[in-house]
C-alpha cells in the first residue's frame, strides 16, 4: 500500500468522506497536528485506527465534532454525551469553554453517551471531544456526516505529524489517503480538560490552549496538571488520563534535554548527559534543537563544549512561543532524519502560555534518556 496525498478539492473531499463512510481510515489535517480519522461509531474503523497506529487499546481516542455541536445540549442531541451525568456546575463550565474555545485546540472529557462504542473510549465511561478549527477538517466532518475519531497520525509513541508528508513517512505504507491541508497552524496537540468528576476540573494534557486562557474564561486560578504516576501497561484497563506513558513524542535517535539554554551552559553541565551508550562515536555529528537566538553563534559554542560537529535548528529566532510551538515537531522530525548520533534540546525559555505544552513535549520526548 502506498498512501496518496490529496489536495483538498471538492472531488477529493467527497472521495475521502466516502472512504470514511465505508469504514476506512484516512490521514486528515487539523489546526493542531494531523489525525488518523475514522467514523467514531464504526467498530471496524476504530479497530483499524488502533491497528494502523499500533496503538494499545487501553489508550482512548479523541472524537472530532462538526460545527453543529456547539454546546452541551447539542452534544446530547447528537448522542455524544450523557447530559444526565453532568452537574449544573460542570455543564456551565463545559458550555463556557465550548463558547470561547471551539472550534479550536481544546478537548473536553465529558460523560459518554452509551451509543459510542467502548473501543473509542477504551471502556471508560467518559469521552474526549473537540471541534477542530481547520476549515478542511470541518468540511470533511460535514461531508462524511459523522463525528471522527482521530488520534494523531503517527505510529504509537512517535512524533506527531504536522504536514501531510510527515503522515506519509509515519503511516504511508498502511493507509490509502492523506488529505493535504498544509502545515498545521498550532503545531502541537490540543489541551485536554476533564469535567467528568463531581464539580472538579482537571488538566490532563497541556496543549494549544493555554492554562491562563482557560483560567481567565472560567474565573478560576491554580489549574494544575493532574499528577501522573507512570501507567502500568500490564494492567488490562484504560489509562485514567493521557500521557501517563512517560515516554511519548519520541524521535528514533536519542533525544536529550539540556539542563539550561546553550547561552548559560558550562562544560560541567554536560558531564551527566554524555552517556557512553548514547553517543557512540566521537566523530559523529549531533543535532541541536535551539529554542531561540542566533543559531550560528550558539552552535559554535556547543561545538566547542562537546567537541562534535553540530547541526542546529532554531524554533523561533526572536523567542516567540507560537512560532516555537508551530516548529517544534517539524524540527524534531528533521533532526531525527539526519545522520546524527543524538539530538540535544534546549529547555523552553518560558513556562507561560504555550511554553508549558512545549516543555511537556520536550520532557516526554527525552524521558527515555533522563
Ligand atoms: O490535537 C489533538 O488533540 C490531536 C488532533 C488529531 O486532534 N489528537 C490527539 O490525539 O492528540 P491522541 O490520540 O494522540 O491523544 C489523545 C489523548 C490520549 O492520550 C488519550 O489518553 C486521551 O486523549 N483521552 C481520550 N479519551 C479520554 C478520556 N475519556 N479520558 C481521559 N483521556 C482521554
Ligand atoms: Mg498522539
GROMACS .gro file of N, CA, C and O in nm, residues 4 24 43-44 57 65 119 121 133 148 155 173 188 197 226 241 249 270-271 273 296 300 313 330 333 349 358:
model
  108
    4UNK      N    1  -0.177   0.801  -0.096
    4UNK     CA    2  -0.180   0.911  -0.192
    4UNK      C    3  -0.212   1.039  -0.116
    4UNK      O    4  -0.307   1.042  -0.036
   24UNK      N    5  -1.316   0.315   0.624
   24UNK     CA    6  -1.171   0.327   0.605
   24UNK      C    7  -1.115   0.431   0.701
   24UNK      O    8  -1.190   0.514   0.754
   43UNK      N    9  -1.721   0.027   1.480
   43UNK     CA   10  -1.618  -0.053   1.549
   43UNK      C   11  -1.507  -0.098   1.454
   43UNK      O   12  -1.391  -0.105   1.494
   44UNK      N   13  -1.541  -0.121   1.326
   44UNK     CA   14  -1.439  -0.163   1.230
   44UNK      C   15  -1.337  -0.051   1.207
   44UNK      O   16  -1.215  -0.073   1.210
   57UNK      N   17  -0.501  -0.072   2.291
   57UNK     CA   18  -0.642  -0.034   2.302
   57UNK      C   19  -0.677   0.025   2.438
   57UNK      O   20  -0.790   0.070   2.458
   65UNK      N   21  -1.582   1.677   1.640
   65UNK     CA   22  -1.722   1.704   1.609
   65UNK      C   23  -1.734   1.822   1.513
   65UNK      O   24  -1.644   1.907   1.502
  119UNK      N   25  -1.478   0.074   2.231
  119UNK     CA   26  -1.343   0.075   2.176
  119UNK      C   27  -1.288   0.218   2.163
  119UNK      O   28  -1.170   0.243   2.186
  121UNK      N   29  -1.341   0.465   2.353
  121UNK     CA   30  -1.308   0.526   2.483
  121UNK      C   31  -1.233   0.427   2.573
  121UNK      O   32  -1.219   0.451   2.692
  133UNK      N   33  -1.052   2.349   1.430
  133UNK     CA   34  -1.069   2.481   1.368
  133UNK      C   35  -1.033   2.482   1.219
  133UNK      O   36  -1.059   2.578   1.149
  148UNK      N   37  -1.566   1.225   1.388
  148UNK     CA   38  -1.448   1.147   1.353
  148UNK      C   39  -1.360   1.117   1.474
  148UNK      O   40  -1.314   1.210   1.542
  155UNK      N   41   0.289   0.664   1.432
  155UNK     CA   42   0.295   0.535   1.500
  155UNK      C   43   0.301   0.563   1.650
  155UNK      O   44   0.354   0.666   1.692
  173UNK      N   45   0.269   0.347   0.435
  173UNK     CA   46   0.255   0.210   0.385
  173UNK      C   47   0.133   0.140   0.444
  173UNK      O   48   0.111   0.022   0.421
  188UNK      N   49   0.123   2.173   1.792
  188UNK     CA   50   0.117   2.067   1.894
  188UNK      C   51  -0.028   2.042   1.934
  188UNK      O   52  -0.116   2.120   1.901
  197UNK      N   53  -1.562   1.441   3.663
  197UNK     CA   54  -1.580   1.403   3.804
  197UNK      C   55  -1.643   1.518   3.880
  197UNK      O   56  -1.621   1.634   3.848
  226UNK      N   57  -0.280   1.733   3.624
  226UNK     CA   58  -0.313   1.623   3.715
  226UNK      C   59  -0.189   1.537   3.735
  226UNK      O   60  -0.123   1.500   3.638
  241UNK      N   61  -0.574   0.896   3.253
  241UNK     CA   62  -0.555   1.024   3.185
  241UNK      C   63  -0.441   1.011   3.085
  241UNK      O   64  -0.359   0.922   3.094
  249UNK      N   65   0.603   1.107   2.203
  249UNK     CA   66   0.651   1.208   2.110
  249UNK      C   67   0.800   1.189   2.085
  249UNK      O   68   0.877   1.284   2.078
  270UNK      N   69   2.745   1.929   3.107
  270UNK     CA   70   2.727   1.825   3.006
  270UNK      C   71   2.770   1.686   3.053
  270UNK      O   72   2.735   1.585   2.994
  271UNK      N   73   2.848   1.684   3.162
  271UNK     CA   74   2.907   1.556   3.204
  271UNK      C   75   2.803   1.446   3.218
  271UNK      O   76   2.816   1.336   3.164
  273UNK      N   77   2.523   1.422   3.086
  273UNK     CA   78   2.446   1.392   2.965
  273UNK      C   79   2.518   1.300   2.867
  273UNK      O   80   2.457   1.233   2.787
  296UNK      N   81   2.401   3.036   1.457
  296UNK     CA   82   2.543   3.022   1.423
  296UNK      C   83   2.631   3.031   1.548
  296UNK      O   84   2.715   2.945   1.574
  300UNK      N   85   2.820   2.713   1.743
  300UNK     CA   86   2.967   2.705   1.754
  300UNK      C   87   3.008   2.695   1.901
  300UNK      O   88   3.105   2.627   1.934
  313UNK      N   89   1.910   2.360   1.470
  313UNK     CA   90   1.786   2.420   1.417
  313UNK      C   91   1.727   2.506   1.529
  313UNK      O   92   1.732   2.469   1.646
  330UNK      N   93   0.811   1.964   1.369
  330UNK     CA   94   0.874   1.964   1.237
  330UNK      C   95   1.026   1.958   1.250
  330UNK      O   96   1.094   1.880   1.182
  333UNK      N   97   1.149   1.625   1.395
  333UNK     CA   98   1.144   1.524   1.289
  333UNK      C   99   1.260   1.544   1.192
  333UNK      O  100   1.323   1.448   1.149
  349UNK      N  101   1.223   2.851   2.684
  349UNK     CA  102   1.259   2.975   2.755
  349UNK      C  103   1.147   3.027   2.843
  349UNK      O  104   1.164   3.120   2.919
  358UNK      N  105   0.506   2.308   2.535
  358UNK     CA  106   0.634   2.277   2.469
  358UNK      C  107   0.724   2.202   2.568
  358UNK      O  108   0.785   2.099   2.535
   0.00000   0.00000   0.00000
